[in-house]
Structures are given as C-alpha cells and as structure tokens.
Amino acid sequence: MNRAEEPKVTYKRVLLKISGEALMGDQGFGLHPPTVARIANEVKSVHDLGVEICMVIGGGNIFRGLSGAAQGMERTTADYMGMLATVMNALAMQAALEQLGIHTRVISAIPMDQVCEPYIRRRAVRHLEKKRVCIFAAGTGNPYFTTDTAATLRANEMGCEAIFKGTKVDGVYDKDPKKFADAKRYDTVSFDEVLQKHLGVMDASAIALARDNDLPIIVFSLDEPGGFRGILAGEGTYTKVQG
Ligand code: UDP
C-alpha cells in the first residue's frame, strides 16, 4: 500500500487495556505464547500506522487479589501478588513485541530495577514520543485497585485520546450476548448509563475516573483479526463509552 492509500488515523495516542485472561488462550490459566504473539501482531499493525501506544495488561490469568482473599489470604498481600502477576504478563508481551522488531519499555508502578523501569511520567511520555510501546505494569502500585483503574489513570497521565478495551465481544451489550440471542449492542453509551445499569465495561472506579476526565473508552473484540487497527482507521464494530 503506498502512502496515498494508507488509512487516515483518527487517534494519535491510545492506551490498549487487555485482561490477563486474554493471554491464556484456551488453557484456563497462565500464558499461551501463540496467543501473546497474536496480540503482539495486532499491536504492531497499529504501531505501523504511527499511533503511539500504551498498554496495560491485567493479571487475572495468574492471580487475583480477591480470589486469594476469598481463600483466607490477607487482602493486601494477595493484591500485591496480583500486581506482580501483571509484571509477568507485561514481560511476556514485551518479548513478543520485540520479536516483531518493536521497541518497548515495561514500566512498573512498583520499582524493580533489575527487571524493568520504574514509573516516571515524563520519561514515559518521552518513550511514547520516540514511538516505543509503553507497557505499564504492577497496576497503580496500590492494593484495592484493579488494572482497569490503572489503565484509566495512566491514559490520563499520558494524555491518551482514548482507552481501547479489548474483550471477547465486539462492544457493550444490554445483556450477555453469549447467553441471550436478543442482546443489543450499543454504538455509544454514556458513562452514567454504564454505572447505573452495571453494564460491566470496567469497574466503577475506572469508569468514574474516565468520566471525570472526559476520556472515552472504546470496547471492541480482540478476537477479531485486524479489529484494533480497523477501529483506528475508522472502521469496524465497537461501542464508544463517552460523556
Ligand atoms: N491489583 C492491585 N492494584 C492495582 C492493580 C491490580 O492490587 O492497581 C491486583 C488485584 O489483586 C487484581 C490483580 O492485581 O486482582 C490483577 O489485576 P486485574 O484483576 O485487574 O486483572 P485482569 O482482570 O484485568 O486480568
């Protein structure tokens, strides 16, 4: 494709949020390298458009604080274990992206200098300007939060124009589309409606933080090959959550 035929890109800087479970394939636990490689390819196709990309990856494929707490573990310790799980996922994604020739930085909210960079906002912005993919790990660095909130926080700090929430379905529905054939997808939906109807886009703290800072959330299917790039180029099916 020559330059004249390249799609016009609607966003300059975005944050892609995926759950840890998106990396486990059909295994039910942990990391599935071919799945990680597939998602890395989706990210590359957007990077190739010149879009600056931040990523936040959850840790639910390895450990969730709430599940630990439910089994009697002290909650904050369990949450720190969850945050460490997100670092493992971030490193896996970094390795997969670098195999594709994309420069990346894993940036952790909990300093672990031998493994990755600590979070320094201005430094992270500079990486983005140099077209390095920034993978923000260890959530917010605080227990009692989720990586959805971390994604909203970092997207605001980095000046992203939108959060792209990659899921298993192509948007937000009024009921579970995997269970109800008559479920209807919203093209757009307001933050308040998401909160009032418990539409399950992200947890309430993340939605409120996005709403209060006017940061749209685009919910799309990560299982759709080329879906992420398509939306950046103004195509495809998705739901935009906005004010
Ligand atoms: N976590 C936390 N603080 C944060 C982000 C995450 O304590 O700022 C912990 C929490 O225990 C959570 C786990 O890390 O359950 C994994 O993150 P999350 O559940 O958001 O992962 P996902 O569901 O997206 O895979």
PDB file of N, CA, C and O in Angstrom, residues 128-203:
ATOM      1  N   LEU A 128       7.055   7.398  24.489  1.00  0.00           N
ATOM      2  CA  LEU A 128       5.953   7.386  23.521  1.00  0.00           C
ATOM      3  C   LEU A 128       6.291   8.267  22.324  1.00  0.00           C
ATOM      4  O   LEU A 128       6.046   7.887  21.172  1.00  0.00           O
ATOM      5  N   GLU A 129       6.870   9.420  22.605  1.00  0.00           N
ATOM      6  CA  GLU A 129       7.245  10.318  21.502  1.00  0.00           C
ATOM      7  C   GLU A 129       8.247   9.650  20.564  1.00  0.00           C
ATOM      8  O   GLU A 129       8.263   9.913  19.375  1.00  0.00           O
ATOM      9  N   LYS A 130       9.063   8.764  21.152  1.00  0.00           N
ATOM     10  CA  LYS A 130      10.042   8.027  20.328  1.00  0.00           C
ATOM     11  C   LYS A 130       9.436   6.750  19.740  1.00  0.00           C
ATOM     12  O   LYS A 130      10.161   5.871  19.277  1.00  0.00           O
ATOM     13  N   LYS A 131       8.129   6.627  19.847  1.00  0.00           N
ATOM     14  CA  LYS A 131       7.371   5.508  19.264  1.00  0.00           C
ATOM     15  C   LYS A 131       7.677   4.163  19.927  1.00  0.00           C
ATOM     16  O   LYS A 131       7.544   3.101  19.308  1.00  0.00           O
ATOM     17  N   ARG A 132       8.112   4.216  21.186  1.00  0.00           N
ATOM     18  CA  ARG A 132       8.261   2.960  21.919  1.00  0.00           C
ATOM     19  C   ARG A 132       6.915   2.621  22.545  1.00  0.00           C
ATOM     20  O   ARG A 132       6.245   3.511  23.075  1.00  0.00           O
ATOM     21  N   VAL A 133       6.548   1.355  22.488  1.00  0.00           N
ATOM     22  CA  VAL A 133       5.309   0.935  23.147  1.00  0.00           C
ATOM     23  C   VAL A 133       5.595   0.857  24.648  1.00  0.00           C
ATOM     24  O   VAL A 133       6.551   0.208  25.069  1.00  0.00           O
ATOM     25  N   CYS A 134       4.799   1.562  25.441  1.00  0.00           N
ATOM     26  CA  CYS A 134       4.985   1.558  26.901  1.00  0.00           C
ATOM     27  C   CYS A 134       3.984   0.598  27.534  1.00  0.00           C
ATOM     28  O   CYS A 134       2.771   0.798  27.409  1.00  0.00           O
ATOM     29  N   ILE A 135       4.497  -0.431  28.186  1.00  0.00           N
ATOM     30  CA  ILE A 135       3.619  -1.402  28.857  1.00  0.00           C
ATOM     31  C   ILE A 135       3.681  -1.094  30.350  1.00  0.00           C
ATOM     32  O   ILE A 135       4.724  -1.275  30.991  1.00  0.00           O
ATOM     33  N   PHE A 136       2.585  -0.596  30.877  1.00  0.00           N
ATOM     34  CA  PHE A 136       2.548  -0.190  32.289  1.00  0.00           C
ATOM     35  C   PHE A 136       2.163  -1.394  33.148  1.00  0.00           C
ATOM     36  O   PHE A 136       1.092  -1.979  32.967  1.00  0.00           O
ATOM     37  N   ALA A 137       3.061  -1.738  34.066  1.00  0.00           N
ATOM     38  CA  ALA A 137       2.862  -2.950  34.855  1.00  0.00           C
ATOM     39  C   ALA A 137       2.664  -2.614  36.333  1.00  0.00           C
ATOM     40  O   ALA A 137       2.885  -1.483  36.760  1.00  0.00           O
ATOM     41  N   ALA A 138       2.257  -3.618  37.090  1.00  0.00           N
ATOM     42  CA  ALA A 138       2.022  -3.528  38.540  1.00  0.00           C
ATOM     43  C   ALA A 138       0.866  -2.589  38.887  1.00  0.00           C
ATOM     44  O   ALA A 138       0.836  -2.000  39.977  1.00  0.00           O
ATOM     45  N   GLY A 139      -0.069  -2.461  37.985  1.00  0.00           N
ATOM     46  CA  GLY A 139      -1.289  -1.683  38.245  1.00  0.00           C
ATOM     47  C   GLY A 139      -0.979  -0.261  38.675  1.00  0.00           C
ATOM     48  O   GLY A 139      -0.118   0.398  38.105  1.00  0.00           O
ATOM     49  N   THR A 140      -1.704   0.177  39.695  1.00  0.00           N
ATOM     50  CA  THR A 140      -1.460   1.518  40.234  1.00  0.00           C
ATOM     51  C   THR A 140      -0.365   1.477  41.297  1.00  0.00           C
ATOM     52  O   THR A 140       0.043   2.523  41.807  1.00  0.00           O
ATOM     53  N   GLY A 141       0.044   0.269  41.686  1.00  0.00           N
ATOM     54  CA  GLY A 141       1.015   0.126  42.780  1.00  0.00           C
ATOM     55  C   GLY A 141       0.332   0.058  44.136  1.00  0.00           C
ATOM     56  O   GLY A 141       1.003  -0.068  45.159  1.00  0.00           O
ATOM     57  N   ASN A 142      -0.995   0.125  44.134  1.00  0.00           N
ATOM     58  CA  ASN A 142      -1.751   0.120  45.397  1.00  0.00           C
ATOM     59  C   ASN A 142      -2.748  -1.028  45.435  1.00  0.00           C
ATOM     60  O   ASN A 142      -3.430  -1.281  44.439  1.00  0.00           O
ATOM     61  N   PRO A 143      -2.856  -1.663  46.629  1.00  0.00           N
ATOM     62  CA  PRO A 143      -3.902  -2.678  46.748  1.00  0.00           C
ATOM     63  C   PRO A 143      -5.295  -2.043  46.675  1.00  0.00           C
ATOM     64  O   PRO A 143      -5.420  -0.823  46.744  1.00  0.00           O
ATOM     65  N   TYR A 144      -6.286  -2.868  46.534  1.00  0.00           N
ATOM     66  CA  TYR A 144      -7.705  -2.447  46.449  1.00  0.00           C
ATOM     67  C   TYR A 144      -8.041  -1.759  45.135  1.00  0.00           C
ATOM     68  O   TYR A 144      -9.109  -1.177  45.007  1.00  0.00           O
ATOM     69  N   PHE A 145      -7.127  -1.777  44.181  1.00  0.00           N
ATOM     70  CA  PHE A 145      -7.449  -1.242  42.855  1.00  0.00           C
ATOM     71  C   PHE A 145      -7.390  -2.374  41.841  1.00  0.00           C
ATOM     72  O   PHE A 145      -6.983  -3.483  42.159  1.00  0.00           O
ATOM     73  N   THR A 146      -7.774  -2.060  40.620  1.00  0.00           N
ATOM     74  CA  THR A 146      -7.690  -3.059  39.544  1.00  0.00           C
ATOM     75  C   THR A 146      -6.866  -2.468  38.408  1.00  0.00           C
ATOM     76  O   THR A 146      -6.565  -1.263  38.388  1.00  0.00           O
ATOM     77  N   THR A 147      -6.550  -3.310  37.459  1.00  0.00           N
ATOM     78  CA  THR A 147      -5.790  -2.803  36.310  1.00  0.00           C
ATOM     79  C   THR A 147      -6.675  -1.952  35.391  1.00  0.00           C
ATOM     80  O   THR A 147      -6.145  -1.219  34.570  1.00  0.00           O
ATOM     81  N   ASP A 148      -7.999  -2.049  35.524  1.00  0.00           N
ATOM     82  CA  ASP A 148      -8.859  -1.125  34.758  1.00  0.00           C
ATOM     83  C   ASP A 148      -8.641   0.298  35.265  1.00  0.00           C
ATOM     84  O   ASP A 148      -8.553   1.252  34.492  1.00  0.00           O
ATOM     85  N   THR A 149      -8.568   0.444  36.575  1.00  0.00           N
ATOM     86  CA  THR A 149      -8.310   1.776  37.141  1.00  0.00           C
ATOM     87  C   THR A 149      -6.900   2.237  36.773  1.00  0.00           C
ATOM     88  O   THR A 149      -6.692   3.402  36.421  1.00  0.00           O
ATOM     89  N   ALA A 150      -5.945   1.303  36.823  1.00  0.00           N
ATOM     90  CA  ALA A 150      -4.574   1.651  36.429  1.00  0.00           C
ATOM     91  C   ALA A 150      -4.559   2.138  34.978  1.00  0.00           C
ATOM     92  O   ALA A 150      -3.874   3.120  34.639  1.00  0.00           O
ATOM     93  N   ALA A 151      -5.322   1.479  34.117  1.00  0.00           N
ATOM     94  CA  ALA A 151      -5.358   1.858  32.704  1.00  0.00           C
ATOM     95  C   ALA A 151      -5.910   3.276  32.550  1.00  0.00           C
ATOM     96  O   ALA A 151      -5.380   4.092  31.776  1.00  0.00           O
ATOM     97  N   THR A 152      -6.963   3.582  33.291  1.00  0.00           N
ATOM     98  CA  THR A 152      -7.576   4.910  33.195  1.00  0.00           C
ATOM     99  C   THR A 152      -6.630   5.975  33.729  1.00  0.00           C
ATOM    100  O   THR A 152      -6.496   7.062  33.157  1.00  0.00           O
ATOM    101  N   LEU A 153      -5.968   5.645  34.831  1.00  0.00           N
ATOM    102  CA  LEU A 153      -5.002   6.578  35.420  1.00  0.00           C
ATOM    103  C   LEU A 153      -3.857   6.873  34.439  1.00  0.00           C
ATOM    104  O   LEU A 153      -3.555   8.033  34.138  1.00  0.00           O
ATOM    105  N   ARG A 154      -3.257   5.822  33.924  1.00  0.00           N
ATOM    106  CA  ARG A 154      -2.112   6.026  33.009  1.00  0.00           C
ATOM    107  C   ARG A 154      -2.562   6.710  31.712  1.00  0.00           C
ATOM    108  O   ARG A 154      -1.838   7.560  31.176  1.00  0.00           O
ATOM    109  N   ALA A 155      -3.726   6.361  31.213  1.00  0.00           N
ATOM    110  CA  ALA A 155      -4.198   7.003  29.974  1.00  0.00           C
ATOM    111  C   ALA A 155      -4.354   8.503  30.194  1.00  0.00           C
ATOM    112  O   ALA A 155      -3.992   9.312  29.330  1.00  0.00           O
ATOM    113  N   ASN A 156      -4.853   8.886  31.361  1.00  0.00           N
ATOM    114  CA  ASN A 156      -4.971  10.317  31.669  1.00  0.00           C
ATOM    115  C   ASN A 156      -3.592  10.949  31.780  1.00  0.00           C
ATOM    116  O   ASN A 156      -3.337  12.011  31.206  1.00  0.00           O
ATOM    117  N   GLU A 157      -2.715  10.309  32.513  1.00  0.00           N
ATOM    118  CA  GLU A 157      -1.378  10.880  32.727  1.00  0.00           C
ATOM    119  C   GLU A 157      -0.595  11.021  31.425  1.00  0.00           C
ATOM    120  O   GLU A 157       0.184  11.965  31.250  1.00  0.00           O
ATOM    121  N   MET A 158      -0.779  10.072  30.525  1.00  0.00           N
ATOM    122  CA  MET A 158      -0.034  10.077  29.260  1.00  0.00           C
ATOM    123  C   MET A 158      -0.714  10.937  28.191  1.00  0.00           C
ATOM    124  O   MET A 158      -0.204  11.075  27.088  1.00  0.00           O
ATOM    125  N   GLY A 159      -1.872  11.467  28.506  1.00  0.00           N
ATOM    126  CA  GLY A 159      -2.580  12.291  27.520  1.00  0.00           C
ATOM    127  C   GLY A 159      -3.121  11.474  26.352  1.00  0.00           C
ATOM    128  O   GLY A 159      -3.164  11.948  25.209  1.00  0.00           O
ATOM    129  N   CYS A 160      -3.550  10.239  26.633  1.00  0.00           N
ATOM    130  CA  CYS A 160      -4.146   9.415  25.565  1.00  0.00           C
ATOM    131  C   CYS A 160      -5.513   9.978  25.181  1.00  0.00           C
ATOM    132  O   CYS A 160      -6.214  10.535  26.026  1.00  0.00           O
ATOM    133  N   GLU A 161      -5.884   9.784  23.932  1.00  0.00           N
ATOM    134  CA  GLU A 161      -7.187  10.290  23.486  1.00  0.00           C
ATOM    135  C   GLU A 161      -8.313   9.309  23.795  1.00  0.00           C
ATOM    136  O   GLU A 161      -9.483   9.699  23.802  1.00  0.00           O
ATOM    137  N   ALA A 162      -7.962   8.056  24.002  1.00  0.00           N
ATOM    138  CA  ALA A 162      -8.984   7.059  24.333  1.00  0.00           C
ATOM    139  C   ALA A 162      -8.327   5.830  24.924  1.00  0.00           C
ATOM    140  O   ALA A 162      -7.142   5.577  24.704  1.00  0.00           O
ATOM    141  N   ILE A 163      -9.149   5.078  25.674  1.00  0.00           N
ATOM    142  CA  ILE A 163      -8.739   3.746  26.122  1.00  0.00           C
ATOM    143  C   ILE A 163      -9.411   2.753  25.190  1.00  0.00           C
ATOM    144  O   ILE A 163     -10.618   2.853  24.934  1.00  0.00           O
ATOM    145  N   PHE A 164      -8.659   1.809  24.687  1.00  0.00           N
ATOM    146  CA  PHE A 164      -9.217   0.724  23.888  1.00  0.00           C
ATOM    147  C   PHE A 164      -9.252  -0.509  24.776  1.00  0.00           C
ATOM    148  O   PHE A 164      -8.210  -0.999  25.194  1.00  0.00           O
ATOM    149  N   LYS A 165     -10.449  -0.952  25.089  1.00  0.00           N
ATOM    150  CA  LYS A 165     -10.584  -2.117  25.972  1.00  0.00           C
ATOM    151  C   LYS A 165     -10.888  -3.333  25.090  1.00  0.00           C
ATOM    152  O   LYS A 165     -11.993  -3.467  24.535  1.00  0.00           O
ATOM    153  N   GLY A 166      -9.877  -4.172  24.919  1.00  0.00           N
ATOM    154  CA  GLY A 166     -10.042  -5.372  24.091  1.00  0.00           C
ATOM    155  C   GLY A 166     -10.715  -6.467  24.896  1.00  0.00           C
ATOM    156  O   GLY A 166     -10.256  -6.811  25.984  1.00  0.00           O
ATOM    157  N   THR A 167     -11.824  -7.006  24.370  1.00  0.00           N
ATOM    158  CA  THR A 167     -12.568  -8.045  25.103  1.00  0.00           C
ATOM    159  C   THR A 167     -12.875  -9.210  24.158  1.00  0.00           C
ATOM    160  O   THR A 167     -12.378  -9.253  23.035  1.00  0.00           O
ATOM    161  N   LYS A 168     -13.748 -10.085  24.596  1.00  0.00           N
ATOM    162  CA  LYS A 168     -14.127 -11.226  23.754  1.00  0.00           C
ATOM    163  C   LYS A 168     -15.335 -10.906  22.873  1.00  0.00           C
ATOM    164  O   LYS A 168     -15.698 -11.685  22.004  1.00  0.00           O
ATOM    165  N   VAL A 169     -15.986  -9.778  23.136  1.00  0.00           N
ATOM    166  CA  VAL A 169     -17.140  -9.389  22.315  1.00  0.00           C
ATOM    167  C   VAL A 169     -16.899  -8.003  21.711  1.00  0.00           C
ATOM    168  O   VAL A 169     -16.044  -7.255  22.175  1.00  0.00           O
ATOM    169  N   ASP A 170     -17.705  -7.697  20.676  1.00  0.00           N
ATOM    170  CA  ASP A 170     -17.413  -6.506  19.891  1.00  0.00           C
ATOM    171  C   ASP A 170     -18.077  -5.230  20.419  1.00  0.00           C
ATOM    172  O   ASP A 170     -18.492  -4.375  19.648  1.00  0.00           O
ATOM    173  N   GLY A 171     -18.239  -5.142  21.726  1.00  0.00           N
ATOM    174  CA  GLY A 171     -18.801  -3.921  22.286  1.00  0.00           C
ATOM    175  C   GLY A 171     -19.546  -4.187  23.572  1.00  0.00           C
ATOM    176  O   GLY A 171     -19.420  -5.259  24.177  1.00  0.00           O
ATOM    177  N   VAL A 172     -20.339  -3.195  23.962  1.00  0.00           N
ATOM    178  CA  VAL A 172     -21.125  -3.286  25.199  1.00  0.00           C
ATOM    179  C   VAL A 172     -22.561  -3.631  24.812  1.00  0.00           C
ATOM    180  O   VAL A 172     -23.143  -2.985  23.932  1.00  0.00           O
ATOM    181  N   TYR A 173     -23.124  -4.646  25.444  1.00  0.00           N
ATOM    182  CA  TYR A 173     -24.495  -5.098  25.168  1.00  0.00           C
ATOM    183  C   TYR A 173     -25.391  -4.842  26.371  1.00  0.00           C
ATOM    184  O   TYR A 173     -24.897  -4.713  27.498  1.00  0.00           O
ATOM    185  N   ASP A 174     -26.700  -4.794  26.108  1.00  0.00           N
ATOM    186  CA  ASP A 174     -27.630  -4.572  27.225  1.00  0.00           C
ATOM    187  C   ASP A 174     -27.753  -5.827  28.092  1.00  0.00           C
ATOM    188  O   ASP A 174     -28.186  -5.756  29.232  1.00  0.00           O
ATOM    189  N   LYS A 175     -27.418  -6.994  27.541  1.00  0.00           N
ATOM    190  CA  LYS A 175     -27.307  -8.229  28.332  1.00  0.00           C
ATOM    191  C   LYS A 175     -26.253  -9.117  27.676  1.00  0.00           C
ATOM    192  O   LYS A 175     -25.793  -8.802  26.567  1.00  0.00           O
ATOM    193  N   ASP A 176     -25.891 -10.181  28.334  1.00  0.00           N
ATOM    194  CA  ASP A 176     -24.774 -11.005  27.856  1.00  0.00           C
ATOM    195  C   ASP A 176     -25.085 -11.612  26.475  1.00  0.00           C
ATOM    196  O   ASP A 176     -25.954 -12.477  26.355  1.00  0.00           O
ATOM    197  N   PRO A 177     -24.365 -11.185  25.436  1.00  0.00           N
ATOM    198  CA  PRO A 177     -24.662 -11.689  24.082  1.00  0.00           C
ATOM    199  C   PRO A 177     -24.328 -13.168  23.910  1.00  0.00           C
ATOM    200  O   PRO A 177     -24.818 -13.811  22.972  1.00  0.00           O
ATOM    201  N   LYS A 178     -23.525 -13.717  24.816  1.00  0.00           N
ATOM    202  CA  LYS A 178     -23.209 -15.154  24.711  1.00  0.00           C
ATOM    203  C   LYS A 178     -24.342 -16.001  25.283  1.00  0.00           C
ATOM    204  O   LYS A 178     -24.435 -17.190  25.027  1.00  0.00           O
ATOM    205  N   LYS A 179     -25.223 -15.348  26.076  1.00  0.00           N
ATOM    206  CA  LYS A 179     -26.337 -16.105  26.682  1.00  0.00           C
ATOM    207  C   LYS A 179     -27.673 -15.757  26.037  1.00  0.00           C
ATOM    208  O   LYS A 179     -28.575 -16.583  25.996  1.00  0.00           O
ATOM    209  N   PHE A 180     -27.827 -14.500  25.568  1.00  0.00           N
ATOM    210  CA  PHE A 180     -29.131 -14.053  25.059  1.00  0.00           C
ATOM    211  C   PHE A 180     -29.014 -13.656  23.588  1.00  0.00           C
ATOM    212  O   PHE A 180     -28.266 -12.727  23.247  1.00  0.00           O
ATOM    213  N   ALA A 181     -29.787 -14.342  22.739  1.00  0.00           N
ATOM    214  CA  ALA A 181     -29.718 -14.071  21.301  1.00  0.00           C
ATOM    215  C   ALA A 181     -30.240 -12.676  20.976  1.00  0.00           C
ATOM    216  O   ALA A 181     -29.859 -12.080  19.956  1.00  0.00           O
ATOM    217  N   ASP A 182     -31.157 -12.134  21.814  1.00  0.00           N
ATOM    218  CA  ASP A 182     -31.729 -10.815  21.518  1.00  0.00           C
ATOM    219  C   ASP A 182     -30.952  -9.667  22.188  1.00  0.00           C
ATOM    220  O   ASP A 182     -31.449  -8.537  22.246  1.00  0.00           O
ATOM    221  N   ALA A 183     -29.741  -9.952  22.663  1.00  0.00           N
ATOM    222  CA  ALA A 183     -28.940  -8.878  23.290  1.00  0.00           C
ATOM    223  C   ALA A 183     -28.616  -7.817  22.238  1.00  0.00           C
ATOM    224  O   ALA A 183     -28.337  -8.138  21.086  1.00  0.00           O
ATOM    225  N   LYS A 184     -28.693  -6.542  22.655  1.00  0.00           N
ATOM    226  CA  LYS A 184     -28.443  -5.437  21.715  1.00  0.00           C
ATOM    227  C   LYS A 184     -27.152  -4.714  22.081  1.00  0.00           C
ATOM    228  O   LYS A 184     -26.910  -4.416  23.241  1.00  0.00           O
ATOM    229  N   ARG A 185     -26.373  -4.439  21.030  1.00  0.00           N
ATOM    230  CA  ARG A 185     -25.097  -3.734  21.248  1.00  0.00           C
ATOM    231  C   ARG A 185     -25.325  -2.222  21.159  1.00  0.00           C
ATOM    232  O   ARG A 185     -26.066  -1.747  20.306  1.00  0.00           O
ATOM    233  N   TYR A 186     -24.711  -1.495  22.051  1.00  0.00           N
ATOM    234  CA  TYR A 186     -24.759  -0.036  21.985  1.00  0.00           C
ATOM    235  C   TYR A 186     -23.669   0.448  21.015  1.00  0.00           C
ATOM    236  O   TYR A 186     -22.542  -0.051  21.064  1.00  0.00           O
ATOM    237  N   ASP A 187     -23.986   1.422  20.175  1.00  0.00           N
ATOM    238  CA  ASP A 187     -22.932   2.085  19.386  1.00  0.00           C
ATOM    239  C   ASP A 187     -22.188   3.050  20.294  1.00  0.00           C
ATOM    240  O   ASP A 187     -20.964   3.114  20.293  1.00  0.00           O
ATOM    241  N   THR A 188     -22.982   3.815  21.055  1.00  0.00           N
ATOM    242  CA  THR A 188     -22.396   4.687  22.079  1.00  0.00           C
ATOM    243  C   THR A 188     -23.235   4.530  23.341  1.00  0.00           C
ATOM    244  O   THR A 188     -24.427   4.195  23.273  1.00  0.00           O
ATOM    245  N   VAL A 189     -22.612   4.748  24.458  1.00  0.00           N
ATOM    246  CA  VAL A 189     -23.333   4.687  25.735  1.00  0.00           C
ATOM    247  C   VAL A 189     -22.620   5.645  26.691  1.00  0.00           C
ATOM    248  O   VAL A 189     -21.401   5.851  26.567  1.00  0.00           O
ATOM    249  N   SER A 190     -23.392   6.264  27.581  1.00  0.00           N
ATOM    250  CA  SER A 190     -22.750   7.243  28.470  1.00  0.00           C
ATOM    251  C   SER A 190     -22.135   6.543  29.684  1.00  0.00           C
ATOM    252  O   SER A 190     -22.557   5.448  30.071  1.00  0.00           O
ATOM    253  N   PHE A 191     -21.164   7.219  30.272  1.00  0.00           N
ATOM    254  CA  PHE A 191     -20.537   6.681  31.483  1.00  0.00           C
ATOM    255  C   PHE A 191     -21.602   6.441  32.553  1.00  0.00           C
ATOM    256  O   PHE A 191     -21.590   5.416  33.239  1.00  0.00           O
ATOM    257  N   ASP A 192     -22.527   7.415  32.692  1.00  0.00           N
ATOM    258  CA  ASP A 192     -23.533   7.287  33.748  1.00  0.00           C
ATOM    259  C   ASP A 192     -24.429   6.070  33.534  1.00  0.00           C
ATOM    260  O   ASP A 192     -24.781   5.372  34.477  1.00  0.00           O
ATOM    261  N   GLU A 193     -24.778   5.813  32.260  1.00  0.00           N
ATOM    262  CA  GLU A 193     -25.620   4.649  31.981  1.00  0.00           C
ATOM    263  C   GLU A 193     -24.872   3.349  32.305  1.00  0.00           C
ATOM    264  O   GLU A 193     -25.450   2.396  32.829  1.00  0.00           O
ATOM    265  N   VAL A 194     -23.588   3.332  31.972  1.00  0.00           N
ATOM    266  CA  VAL A 194     -22.774   2.146  32.292  1.00  0.00           C
ATOM    267  C   VAL A 194     -22.797   1.891  33.792  1.00  0.00           C
ATOM    268  O   VAL A 194     -22.963   0.757  34.251  1.00  0.00           O
ATOM    269  N   LEU A 195     -22.674   2.981  34.568  1.00  0.00           N
ATOM    270  CA  LEU A 195     -22.664   2.829  36.025  1.00  0.00           C
ATOM    271  C   LEU A 195     -24.047   2.426  36.541  1.00  0.00           C
ATOM    272  O   LEU A 195     -24.179   1.482  37.317  1.00  0.00           O
ATOM    273  N   GLN A 196     -25.077   3.150  36.053  1.00  0.00           N
ATOM    274  CA  GLN A 196     -26.434   2.877  36.570  1.00  0.00           C
ATOM    275  C   GLN A 196     -26.895   1.471  36.243  1.00  0.00           C
ATOM    276  O   GLN A 196     -27.504   0.784  37.055  1.00  0.00           O
ATOM    277  N   LYS A 197     -26.600   1.010  35.009  1.00  0.00           N
ATOM    278  CA  LYS A 197     -27.103  -0.308  34.582  1.00  0.00           C
ATOM    279  C   LYS A 197     -26.101  -1.435  34.844  1.00  0.00           C
ATOM    280  O   LYS A 197     -26.329  -2.556  34.397  1.00  0.00           O
ATOM    281  N   HIS A 198     -25.011  -1.105  35.496  1.00  0.00           N
ATOM    282  CA  HIS A 198     -23.973  -2.108  35.798  1.00  0.00           C
ATOM    283  C   HIS A 198     -23.604  -2.888  34.542  1.00  0.00           C
ATOM    284  O   HIS A 198     -23.653  -4.118  34.508  1.00  0.00           O
ATOM    285  N   LEU A 199     -23.242  -2.164  33.496  1.00  0.00           N
ATOM    286  CA  LEU A 199     -23.006  -2.818  32.208  1.00  0.00           C
ATOM    287  C   LEU A 199     -21.671  -3.562  32.132  1.00  0.00           C
ATOM    288  O   LEU A 199     -21.364  -4.192  31.132  1.00  0.00           O
ATOM    289  N   GLY A 200     -20.872  -3.461  33.179  1.00  0.00           N
ATOM    290  CA  GLY A 200     -19.699  -4.333  33.265  1.00  0.00           C
ATOM    291  C   GLY A 200     -18.593  -4.035  32.272  1.00  0.00           C
ATOM    292  O   GLY A 200     -17.859  -4.937  31.865  1.00  0.00           O
ATOM    293  N   VAL A 201     -18.462  -2.785  31.857  1.00  0.00           N
ATOM    294  CA  VAL A 201     -17.370  -2.415  30.941  1.00  0.00           C
ATOM    295  C   VAL A 201     -16.046  -2.481  31.690  1.00  0.00           C
ATOM    296  O   VAL A 201     -15.079  -3.102  31.237  1.00  0.00           O
ATOM    297  N   MET A 202     -16.013  -1.799  32.815  1.00  0.00           N
ATOM    298  CA  MET A 202     -14.854  -1.755  33.709  1.00  0.00           C
ATOM    299  C   MET A 202     -15.428  -1.544  35.108  1.00  0.00           C
ATOM    300  O   MET A 202     -16.612  -1.246  35.245  1.00  0.00           O
ATOM    301  N   ASP A 203     -14.598  -1.643  36.141  1.00  0.00           N
ATOM    302  CA  ASP A 203     -15.154  -1.428  37.471  1.00  0.00           C
ATOM    303  C   ASP A 203     -15.510   0.049  37.669  1.00  0.00           C
ATOM    304  O   ASP A 203     -15.063   0.918  36.917  1.00  0.00           O
TER     305      ASP A 203
END
